Short mmCIF file of C-alpha atoms and ligand atoms in Angstrom, two decimals:
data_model
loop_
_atom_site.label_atom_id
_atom_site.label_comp_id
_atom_site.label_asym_id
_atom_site.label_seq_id
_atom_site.Cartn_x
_atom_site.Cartn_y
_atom_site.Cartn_z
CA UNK L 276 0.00 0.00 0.00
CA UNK L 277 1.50 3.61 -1.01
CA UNK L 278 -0.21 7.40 -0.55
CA UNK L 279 -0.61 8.36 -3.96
CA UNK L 280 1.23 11.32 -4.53
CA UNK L 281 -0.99 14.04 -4.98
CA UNK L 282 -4.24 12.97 -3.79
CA UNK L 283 -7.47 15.28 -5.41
CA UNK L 284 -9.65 15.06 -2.54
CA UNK L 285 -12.89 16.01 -4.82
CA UNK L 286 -11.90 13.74 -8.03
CA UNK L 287 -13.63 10.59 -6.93
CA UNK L 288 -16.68 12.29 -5.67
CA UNK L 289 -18.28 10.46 -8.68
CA UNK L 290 -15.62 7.82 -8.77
CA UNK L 291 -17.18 3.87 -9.93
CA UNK L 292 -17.51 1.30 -6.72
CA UNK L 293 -14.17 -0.88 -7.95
CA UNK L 294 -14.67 -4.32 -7.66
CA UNK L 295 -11.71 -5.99 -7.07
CA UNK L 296 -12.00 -9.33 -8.91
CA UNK L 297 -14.24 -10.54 -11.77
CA UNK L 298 -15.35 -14.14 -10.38
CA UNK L 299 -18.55 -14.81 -9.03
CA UNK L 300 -18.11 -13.18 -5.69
CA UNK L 301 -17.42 -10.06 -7.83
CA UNK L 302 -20.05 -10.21 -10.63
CA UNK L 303 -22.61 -10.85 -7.61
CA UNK L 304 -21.55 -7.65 -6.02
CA UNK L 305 -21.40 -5.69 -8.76
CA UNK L 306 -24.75 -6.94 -10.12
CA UNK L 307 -26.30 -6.18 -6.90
CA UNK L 308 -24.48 -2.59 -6.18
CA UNK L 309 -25.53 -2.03 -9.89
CA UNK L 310 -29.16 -3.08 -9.14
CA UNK L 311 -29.29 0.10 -6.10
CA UNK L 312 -28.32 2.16 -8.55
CA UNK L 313 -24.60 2.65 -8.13
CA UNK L 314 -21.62 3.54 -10.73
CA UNK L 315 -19.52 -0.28 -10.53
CA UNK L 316 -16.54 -1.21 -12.49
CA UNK L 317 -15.19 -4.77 -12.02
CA UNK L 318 -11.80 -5.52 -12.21
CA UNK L 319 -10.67 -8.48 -13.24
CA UNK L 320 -6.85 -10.12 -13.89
CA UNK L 321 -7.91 -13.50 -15.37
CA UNK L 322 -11.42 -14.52 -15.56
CA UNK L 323 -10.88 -18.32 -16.28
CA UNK L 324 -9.06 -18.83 -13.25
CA UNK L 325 -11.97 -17.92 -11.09
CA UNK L 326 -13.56 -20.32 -8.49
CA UNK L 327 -16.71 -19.60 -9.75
CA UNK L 328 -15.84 -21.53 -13.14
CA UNK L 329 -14.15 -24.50 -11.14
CA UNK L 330 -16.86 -25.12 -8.57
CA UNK L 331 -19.47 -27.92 -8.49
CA UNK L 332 -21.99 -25.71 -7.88
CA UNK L 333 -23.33 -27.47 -5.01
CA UNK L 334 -25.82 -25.71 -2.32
CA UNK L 335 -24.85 -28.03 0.61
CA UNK L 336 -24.68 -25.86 3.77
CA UNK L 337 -26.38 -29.63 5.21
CA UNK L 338 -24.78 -32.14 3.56
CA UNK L 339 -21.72 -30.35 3.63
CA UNK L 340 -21.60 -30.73 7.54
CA UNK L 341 -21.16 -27.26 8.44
CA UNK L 342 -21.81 -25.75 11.74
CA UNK L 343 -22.32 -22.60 13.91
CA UNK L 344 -22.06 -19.42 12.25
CA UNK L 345 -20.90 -21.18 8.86
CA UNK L 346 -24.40 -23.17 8.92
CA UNK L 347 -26.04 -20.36 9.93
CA UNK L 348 -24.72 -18.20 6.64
CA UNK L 349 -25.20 -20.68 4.38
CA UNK L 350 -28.82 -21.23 5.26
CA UNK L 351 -29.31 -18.04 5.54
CA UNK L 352 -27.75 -17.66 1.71
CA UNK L 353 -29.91 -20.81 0.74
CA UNK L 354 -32.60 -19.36 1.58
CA UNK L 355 -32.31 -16.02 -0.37
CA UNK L 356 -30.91 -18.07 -3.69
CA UNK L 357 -34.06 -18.28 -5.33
CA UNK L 358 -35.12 -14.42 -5.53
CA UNK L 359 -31.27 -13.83 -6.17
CA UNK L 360 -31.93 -16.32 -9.06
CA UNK L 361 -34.60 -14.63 -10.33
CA UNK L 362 -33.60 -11.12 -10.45
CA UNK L 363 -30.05 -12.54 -12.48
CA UNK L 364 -32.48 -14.07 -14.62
CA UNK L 365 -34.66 -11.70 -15.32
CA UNK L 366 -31.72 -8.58 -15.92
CA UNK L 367 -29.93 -11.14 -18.16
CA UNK L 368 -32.91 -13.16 -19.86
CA UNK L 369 -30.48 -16.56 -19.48
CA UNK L 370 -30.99 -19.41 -17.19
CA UNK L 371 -28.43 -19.88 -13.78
CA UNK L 372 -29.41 -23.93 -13.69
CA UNK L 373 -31.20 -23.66 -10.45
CA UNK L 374 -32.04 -27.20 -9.69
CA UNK L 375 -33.42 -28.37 -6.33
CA UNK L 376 -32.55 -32.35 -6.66
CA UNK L 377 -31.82 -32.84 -3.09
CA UNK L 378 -28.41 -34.15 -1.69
CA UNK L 379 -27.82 -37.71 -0.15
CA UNK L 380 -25.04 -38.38 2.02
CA UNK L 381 -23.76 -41.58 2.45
CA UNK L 382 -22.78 -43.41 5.55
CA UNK L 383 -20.69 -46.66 6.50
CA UNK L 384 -22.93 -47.22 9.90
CA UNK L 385 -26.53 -45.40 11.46
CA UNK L 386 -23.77 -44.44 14.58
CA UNK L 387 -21.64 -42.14 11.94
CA UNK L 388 -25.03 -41.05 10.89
CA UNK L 389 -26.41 -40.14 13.33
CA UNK L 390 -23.32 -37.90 14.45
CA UNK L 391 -23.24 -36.04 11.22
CA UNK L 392 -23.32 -32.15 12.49
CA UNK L 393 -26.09 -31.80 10.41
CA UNK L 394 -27.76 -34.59 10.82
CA UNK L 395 -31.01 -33.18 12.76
CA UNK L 396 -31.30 -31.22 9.51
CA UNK L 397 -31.53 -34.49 7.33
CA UNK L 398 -33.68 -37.28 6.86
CA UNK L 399 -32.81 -40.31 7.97
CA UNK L 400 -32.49 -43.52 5.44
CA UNK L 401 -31.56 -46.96 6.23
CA UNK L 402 -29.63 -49.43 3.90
CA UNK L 403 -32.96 -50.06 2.36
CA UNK L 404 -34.36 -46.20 1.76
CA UNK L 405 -30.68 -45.15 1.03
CA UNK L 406 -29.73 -48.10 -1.72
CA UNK L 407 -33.27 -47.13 -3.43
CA UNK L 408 -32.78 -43.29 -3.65
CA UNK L 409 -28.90 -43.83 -5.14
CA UNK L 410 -29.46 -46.80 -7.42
CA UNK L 411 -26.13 -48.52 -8.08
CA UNK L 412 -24.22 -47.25 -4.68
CA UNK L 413 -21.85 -49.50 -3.16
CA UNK L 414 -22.94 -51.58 -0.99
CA UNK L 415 -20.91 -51.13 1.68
CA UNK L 416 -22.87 -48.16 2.57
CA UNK L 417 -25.35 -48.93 5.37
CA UNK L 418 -26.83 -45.45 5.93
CA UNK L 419 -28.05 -42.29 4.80
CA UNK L 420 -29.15 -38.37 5.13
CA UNK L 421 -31.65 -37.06 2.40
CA UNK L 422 -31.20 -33.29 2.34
CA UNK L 423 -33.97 -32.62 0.40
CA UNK L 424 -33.17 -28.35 0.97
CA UNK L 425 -29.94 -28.88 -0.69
CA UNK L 426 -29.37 -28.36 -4.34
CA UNK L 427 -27.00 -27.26 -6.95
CA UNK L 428 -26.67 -24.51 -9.84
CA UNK L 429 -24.96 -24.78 -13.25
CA UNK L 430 -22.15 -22.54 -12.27
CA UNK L 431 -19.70 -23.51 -14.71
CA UNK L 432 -21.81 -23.24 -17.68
CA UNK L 433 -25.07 -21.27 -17.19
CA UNK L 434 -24.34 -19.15 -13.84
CA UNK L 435 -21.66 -17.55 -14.62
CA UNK L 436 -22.97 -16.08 -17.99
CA UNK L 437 -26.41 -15.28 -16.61
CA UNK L 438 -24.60 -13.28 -14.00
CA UNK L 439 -21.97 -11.31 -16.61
CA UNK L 440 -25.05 -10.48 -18.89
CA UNK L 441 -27.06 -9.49 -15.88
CA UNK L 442 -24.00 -7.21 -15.39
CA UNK L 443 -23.43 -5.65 -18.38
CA UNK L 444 -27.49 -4.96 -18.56
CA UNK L 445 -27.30 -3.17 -15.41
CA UNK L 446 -24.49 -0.89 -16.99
CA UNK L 447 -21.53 -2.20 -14.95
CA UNK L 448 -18.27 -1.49 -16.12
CA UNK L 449 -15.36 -4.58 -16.51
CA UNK L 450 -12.07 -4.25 -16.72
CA UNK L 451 -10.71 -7.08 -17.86
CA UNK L 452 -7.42 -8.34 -18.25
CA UNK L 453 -5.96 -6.06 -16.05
CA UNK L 454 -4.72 -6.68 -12.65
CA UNK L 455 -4.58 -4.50 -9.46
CA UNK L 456 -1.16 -3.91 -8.74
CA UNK L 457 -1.48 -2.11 -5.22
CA UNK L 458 -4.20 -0.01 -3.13
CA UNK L 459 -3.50 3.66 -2.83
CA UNK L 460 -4.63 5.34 0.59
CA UNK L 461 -3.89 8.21 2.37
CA UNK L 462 -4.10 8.14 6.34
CA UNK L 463 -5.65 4.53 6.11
CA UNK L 464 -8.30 5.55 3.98
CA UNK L 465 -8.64 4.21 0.29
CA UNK L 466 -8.10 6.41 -2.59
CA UNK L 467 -8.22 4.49 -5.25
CA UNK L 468 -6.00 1.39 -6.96
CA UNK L 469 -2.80 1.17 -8.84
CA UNK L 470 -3.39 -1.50 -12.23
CA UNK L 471 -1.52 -2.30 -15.09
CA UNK L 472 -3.07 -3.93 -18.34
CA UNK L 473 -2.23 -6.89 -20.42
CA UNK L 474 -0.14 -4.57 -22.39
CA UNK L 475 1.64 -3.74 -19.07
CA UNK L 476 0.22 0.05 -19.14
CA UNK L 477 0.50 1.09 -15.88
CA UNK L 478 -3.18 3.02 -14.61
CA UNK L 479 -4.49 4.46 -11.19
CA UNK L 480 -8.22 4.63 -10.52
CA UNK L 481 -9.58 6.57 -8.10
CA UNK L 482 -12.23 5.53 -5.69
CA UNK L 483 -13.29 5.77 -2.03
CA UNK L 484 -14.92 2.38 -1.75
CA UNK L 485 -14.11 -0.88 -2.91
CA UNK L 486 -14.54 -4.19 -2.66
CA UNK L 487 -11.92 -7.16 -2.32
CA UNK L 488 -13.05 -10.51 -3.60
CA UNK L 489 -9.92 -11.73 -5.53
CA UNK L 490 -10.25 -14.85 -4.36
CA UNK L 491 -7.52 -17.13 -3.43
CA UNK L 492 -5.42 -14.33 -4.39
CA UNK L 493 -6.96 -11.74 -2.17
CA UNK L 494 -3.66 -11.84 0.26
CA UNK L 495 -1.69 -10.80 -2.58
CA UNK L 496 -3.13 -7.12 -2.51
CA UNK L 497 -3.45 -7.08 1.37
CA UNK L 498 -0.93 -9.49 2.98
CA UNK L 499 -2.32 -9.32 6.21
CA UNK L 500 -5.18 -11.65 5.05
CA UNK L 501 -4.95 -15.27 6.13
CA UNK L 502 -6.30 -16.62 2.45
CA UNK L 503 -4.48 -19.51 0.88
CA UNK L 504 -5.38 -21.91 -2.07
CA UNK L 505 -6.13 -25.16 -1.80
CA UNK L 506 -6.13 -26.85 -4.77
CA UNK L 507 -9.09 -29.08 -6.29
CA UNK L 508 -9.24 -31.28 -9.33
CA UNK L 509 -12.47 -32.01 -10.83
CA UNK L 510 -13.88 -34.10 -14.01
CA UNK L 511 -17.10 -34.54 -15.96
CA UNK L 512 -18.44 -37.67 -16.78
CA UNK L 513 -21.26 -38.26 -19.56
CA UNK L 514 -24.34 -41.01 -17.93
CA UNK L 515 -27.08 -42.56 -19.61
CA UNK L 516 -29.76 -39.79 -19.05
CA UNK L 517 -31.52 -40.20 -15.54
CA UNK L 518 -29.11 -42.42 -14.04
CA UNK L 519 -28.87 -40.15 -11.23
CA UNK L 520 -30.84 -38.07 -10.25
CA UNK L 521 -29.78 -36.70 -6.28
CA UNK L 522 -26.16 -34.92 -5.57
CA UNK L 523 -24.50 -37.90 -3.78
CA UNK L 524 -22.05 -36.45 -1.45
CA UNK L 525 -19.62 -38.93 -0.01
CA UNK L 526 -16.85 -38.64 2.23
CA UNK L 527 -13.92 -36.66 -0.09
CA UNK L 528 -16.00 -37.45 -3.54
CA UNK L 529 -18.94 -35.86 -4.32
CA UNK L 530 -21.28 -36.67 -7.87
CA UNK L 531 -23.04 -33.71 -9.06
CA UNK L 532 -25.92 -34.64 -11.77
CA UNK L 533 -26.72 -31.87 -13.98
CA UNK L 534 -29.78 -31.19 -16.20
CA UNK L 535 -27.99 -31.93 -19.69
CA UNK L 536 -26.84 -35.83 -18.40
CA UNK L 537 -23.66 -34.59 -17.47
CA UNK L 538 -22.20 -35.57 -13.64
CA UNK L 539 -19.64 -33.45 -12.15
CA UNK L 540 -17.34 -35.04 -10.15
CA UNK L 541 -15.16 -33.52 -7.27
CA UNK L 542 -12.60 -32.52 -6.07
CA UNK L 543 -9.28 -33.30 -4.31
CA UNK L 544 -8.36 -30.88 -1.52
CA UNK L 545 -4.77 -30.20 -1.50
CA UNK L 546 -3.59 -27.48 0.97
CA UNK L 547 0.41 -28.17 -0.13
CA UNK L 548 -0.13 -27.71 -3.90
CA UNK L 549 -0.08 -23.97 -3.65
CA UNK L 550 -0.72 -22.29 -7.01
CA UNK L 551 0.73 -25.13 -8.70
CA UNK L 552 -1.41 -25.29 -12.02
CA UNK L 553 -2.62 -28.25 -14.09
CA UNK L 554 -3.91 -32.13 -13.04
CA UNK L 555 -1.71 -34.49 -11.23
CA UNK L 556 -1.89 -38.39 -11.67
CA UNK L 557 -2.38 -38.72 -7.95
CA UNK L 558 -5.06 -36.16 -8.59
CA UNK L 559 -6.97 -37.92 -10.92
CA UNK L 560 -6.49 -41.55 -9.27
CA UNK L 561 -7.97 -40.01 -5.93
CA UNK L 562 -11.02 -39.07 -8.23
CA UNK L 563 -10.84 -42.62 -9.71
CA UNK L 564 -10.82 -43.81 -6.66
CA UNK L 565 -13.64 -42.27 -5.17
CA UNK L 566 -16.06 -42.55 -8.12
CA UNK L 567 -15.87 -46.70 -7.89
CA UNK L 568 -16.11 -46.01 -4.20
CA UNK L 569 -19.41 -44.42 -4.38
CA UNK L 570 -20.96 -45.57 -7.12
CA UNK L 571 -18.81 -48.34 -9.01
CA UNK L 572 -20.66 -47.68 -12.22
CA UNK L 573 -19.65 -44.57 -13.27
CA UNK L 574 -16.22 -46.13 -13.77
CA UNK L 575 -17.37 -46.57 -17.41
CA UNK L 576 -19.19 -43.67 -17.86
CA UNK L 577 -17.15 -41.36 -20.33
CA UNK L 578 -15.15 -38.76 -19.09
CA UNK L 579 -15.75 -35.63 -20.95
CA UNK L 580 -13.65 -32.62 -18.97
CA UNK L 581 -10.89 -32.75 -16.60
CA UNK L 582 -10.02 -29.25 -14.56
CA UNK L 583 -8.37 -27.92 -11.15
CA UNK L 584 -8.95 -24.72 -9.37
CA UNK L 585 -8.08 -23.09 -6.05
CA UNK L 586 -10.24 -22.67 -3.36
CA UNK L 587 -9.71 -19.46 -1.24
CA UNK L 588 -9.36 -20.88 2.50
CA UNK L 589 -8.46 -19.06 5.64
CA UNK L 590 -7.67 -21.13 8.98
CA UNK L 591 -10.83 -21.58 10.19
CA UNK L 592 -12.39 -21.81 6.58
CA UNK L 593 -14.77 -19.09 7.02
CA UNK L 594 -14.70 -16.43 4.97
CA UNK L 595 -13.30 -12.85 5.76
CA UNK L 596 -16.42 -10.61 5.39
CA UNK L 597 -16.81 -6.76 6.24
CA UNK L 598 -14.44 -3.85 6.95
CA UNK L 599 -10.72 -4.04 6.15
CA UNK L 600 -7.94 -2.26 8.05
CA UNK L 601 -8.21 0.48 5.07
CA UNK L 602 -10.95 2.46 5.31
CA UNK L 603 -13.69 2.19 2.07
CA UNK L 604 -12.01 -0.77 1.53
CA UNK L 605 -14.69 -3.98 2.02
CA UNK L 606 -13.74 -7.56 2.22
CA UNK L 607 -15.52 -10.80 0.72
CA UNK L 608 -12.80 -13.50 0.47
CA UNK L 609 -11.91 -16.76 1.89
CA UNK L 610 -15.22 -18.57 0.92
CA UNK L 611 -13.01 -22.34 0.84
CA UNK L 612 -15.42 -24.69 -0.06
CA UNK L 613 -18.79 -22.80 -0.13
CA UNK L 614 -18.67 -20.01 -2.67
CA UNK L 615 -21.46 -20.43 -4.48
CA UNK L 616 -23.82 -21.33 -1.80
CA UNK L 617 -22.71 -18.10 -0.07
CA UNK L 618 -22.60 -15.88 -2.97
CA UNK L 619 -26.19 -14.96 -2.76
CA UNK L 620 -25.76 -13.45 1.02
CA UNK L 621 -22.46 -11.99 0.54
CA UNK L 622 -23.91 -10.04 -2.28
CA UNK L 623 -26.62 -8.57 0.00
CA UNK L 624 -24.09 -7.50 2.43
CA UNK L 625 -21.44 -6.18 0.56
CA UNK L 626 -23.83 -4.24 -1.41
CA UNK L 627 -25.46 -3.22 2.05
CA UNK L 628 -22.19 -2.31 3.20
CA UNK L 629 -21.21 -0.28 0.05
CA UNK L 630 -24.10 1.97 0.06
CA UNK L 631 -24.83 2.40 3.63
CA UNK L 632 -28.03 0.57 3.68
CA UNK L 633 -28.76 -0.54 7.26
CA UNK L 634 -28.12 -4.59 7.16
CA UNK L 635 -30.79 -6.92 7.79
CA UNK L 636 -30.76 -8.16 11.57
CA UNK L 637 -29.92 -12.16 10.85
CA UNK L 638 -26.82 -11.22 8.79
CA UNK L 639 -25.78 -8.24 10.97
CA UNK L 640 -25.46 -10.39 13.91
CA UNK L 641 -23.36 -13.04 11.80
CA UNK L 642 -20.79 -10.51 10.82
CA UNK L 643 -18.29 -10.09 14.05
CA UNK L 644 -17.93 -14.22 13.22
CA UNK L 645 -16.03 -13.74 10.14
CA UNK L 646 -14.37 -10.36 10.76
CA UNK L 647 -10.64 -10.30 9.08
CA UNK L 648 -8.80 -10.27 12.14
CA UNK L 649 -10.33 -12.83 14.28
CA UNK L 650 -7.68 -14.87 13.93
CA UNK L 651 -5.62 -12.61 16.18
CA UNK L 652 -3.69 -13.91 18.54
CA UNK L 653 -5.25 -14.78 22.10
CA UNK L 654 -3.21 -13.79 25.31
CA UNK L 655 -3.48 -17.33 25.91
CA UNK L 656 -0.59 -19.72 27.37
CA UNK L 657 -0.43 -21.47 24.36
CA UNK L 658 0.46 -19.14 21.65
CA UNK L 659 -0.58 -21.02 19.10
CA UNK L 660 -4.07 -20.85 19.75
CA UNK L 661 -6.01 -18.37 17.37
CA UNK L 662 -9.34 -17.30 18.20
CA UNK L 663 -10.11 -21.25 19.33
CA UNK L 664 -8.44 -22.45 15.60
CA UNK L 665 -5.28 -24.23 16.02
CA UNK L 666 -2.31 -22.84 13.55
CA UNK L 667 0.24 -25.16 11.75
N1 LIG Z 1000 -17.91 -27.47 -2.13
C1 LIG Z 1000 -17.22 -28.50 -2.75
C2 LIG Z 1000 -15.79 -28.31 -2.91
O1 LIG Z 1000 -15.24 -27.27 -2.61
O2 LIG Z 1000 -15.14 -29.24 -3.37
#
């Protein structure tokens, strides 16, 4: 961070809302800043490389397992998905791929079952209920939760593009191609961003508000944030139409079942891979792997796709959501594994945030949870407790 060296206080009076990445976190902000009425220009380094594109697209806040205020953000986001659906829809004219197919998780035993965090959320199948909603599953598994709130979008291929479109109707602004080299501030208060193009033209914008959703590469611009990649490698598989017709989510591999016949399958989660790019063969065995162990069938089923992507993760894998230690400058990073299921809500608030409209009560009280700097360290004996999240 530098002071720019001749700030003009009354420049960016009418200066855009900069969005500070162009993947889904960003296109929902801007779409909904946009939607209020305000001047938004996205900025974006490398769309491809955005979660958004990688993801599964599943809306699993249950079957996922999560728990205190995690659970209570994601249901909260599930909850608001279809109106957020709608509106993208309607500004854009394009289908997202909303489907509501329900998620099963698998179990080895009732016992682990019945201590899935979730599981009070879930209904309960035995061998018998289970083995008839996932025809073909191994047999091994014994036991089951229906989660019949859960669902999935086409993120990769219909989301995405609704949400650009939707964008671009509502007169936002992209950059694209262009990376944001450094924030500019002046006594901790943000004046606007330092970029430089494809062509390596060097540009500042001014602005007095942004937002920071660059992903796993927000720490990059503010190194103070605890956001690091971990790595996932995914594949497509092509089934006989209907052969599945529930999200099985199983313990590391998940099947994800979209309209077209299509079944995503994911993902490794590698925390040492870093920004390492491409597949691995250990990679793609671990998805090998998994698929026979879920549902030995789908071993034949054509592959069609293979891809990786980075997840943005912070140590407690909640995201960082709020103020930043620069003033004007808003955070919405560190989503790990639940992106798109919390893209919905962290639109809302960011957009809330942005132009000072008071934030609904259930999402106000959430927000101290997943402040930046909760991670902190305690005055505690052992140092290397954070905030009750142990550190490697
Ligand atoms: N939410 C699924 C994943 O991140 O793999």
């Amino acid at each position: 961070m530098t002071t720019p060296q001749q700030p003009r206080a009354n420049l960016h009076q009418s200066a855009p809302i900069l969005i500070l990445g162009g993947g889904l976190m960003g296109l929902a902000i801007a779409h909904q800043l946009a939607r209020r009425g305000e001047a938004v220009t996205v900025i974006s380094r490398r769309r491809s490389e955005a979660a958004g594109f990688v993801a599964a697209g599943m809306l699993a806040p249950h079957a996922e397992g999560l728990s205190g205020a995690l659970l209570q953000l994601g249901q909260l986001s599930l909850g608001r998905v279809p109106s957020w659906v709608a509106q993208i829809e309607a500004d854009s004219g394009l289908p997202c791929g909303l489907r509501s197919t329900g998620i099963v998780v698998p179990f080895r035993s009732s016992t682990e079952r019945d201590q899935y965090p979730t599981a009070a959320f879930g209904e309960s199948l035995d061998r018998g209920q289970l083995h008839q909603e996932i025809p073909g599953l191994a047999p091994d598994w014994a036991a089951g939760l229906l989660f019949s709130q859960d669902g999935q979008i086409d993120n990769r291929r219909q989301l995405m593009r609704a949400l650009e479109s939707a964008c671009v109707d509502r007169g936002v602004h992209f950059q694209e191609g262009v990376e944001v080299l450094e924030l500019l501030t002046e006594n901790h208060q943000l004046q606007g961003v330092r970029t430089r193009n494809s062509e390596g033209m060097l540009n500042t914008l001014r602005c007095r508000k942004a937002v920071l959703c660059s992903g796993a590469w927000s720490a990059q611009l503010l190194p103070e944030l605890p956001v690091f990649p971990v790595k996932g490698q995914m594949l497509s598989l092509q089934t006989p139409r209907g052969a599945l017709r529930r999200v099985v989510f199983g313990p590391g591999t998940y099947l994800v079942p979209r309209e077209d016949g299509l079944v995503v399958v994911g993902a490794t989660s590698e925390r040492d891979a870093g920004f390492s790019e491409g597949l691995t063969p250990q990679g793609q065995t671990t998805l090998k792997d998994g698929i026979s162990g879920l549902l030995p069938q789908a071993i034949d089923w054509p592959p069609m796709e293979r891809w990786w992507g980075f997840r943005p993760c912070t140590p407690d894998e909640g995201p960082l959501l709020g103020d930043s230690s620069v003033s004007g400058l808003f955070l919405a990073c560190g989503h790990h594994r639940n992106g798109v299921l919390m893209a919905s809500a962290t639109a809302e608030l960011m957009a809330d945030l942005c132009s000072g409209t008071p934030i609904r009560d259930d999402l106000a009280a959430l927000l101290p949870h997943f402040r930046w700097n909760r991670f902190k360290p305690t005055k505690t004996p052992q140092d290397r407790l954070v905030s009750g999240v142990e550190c490697s």
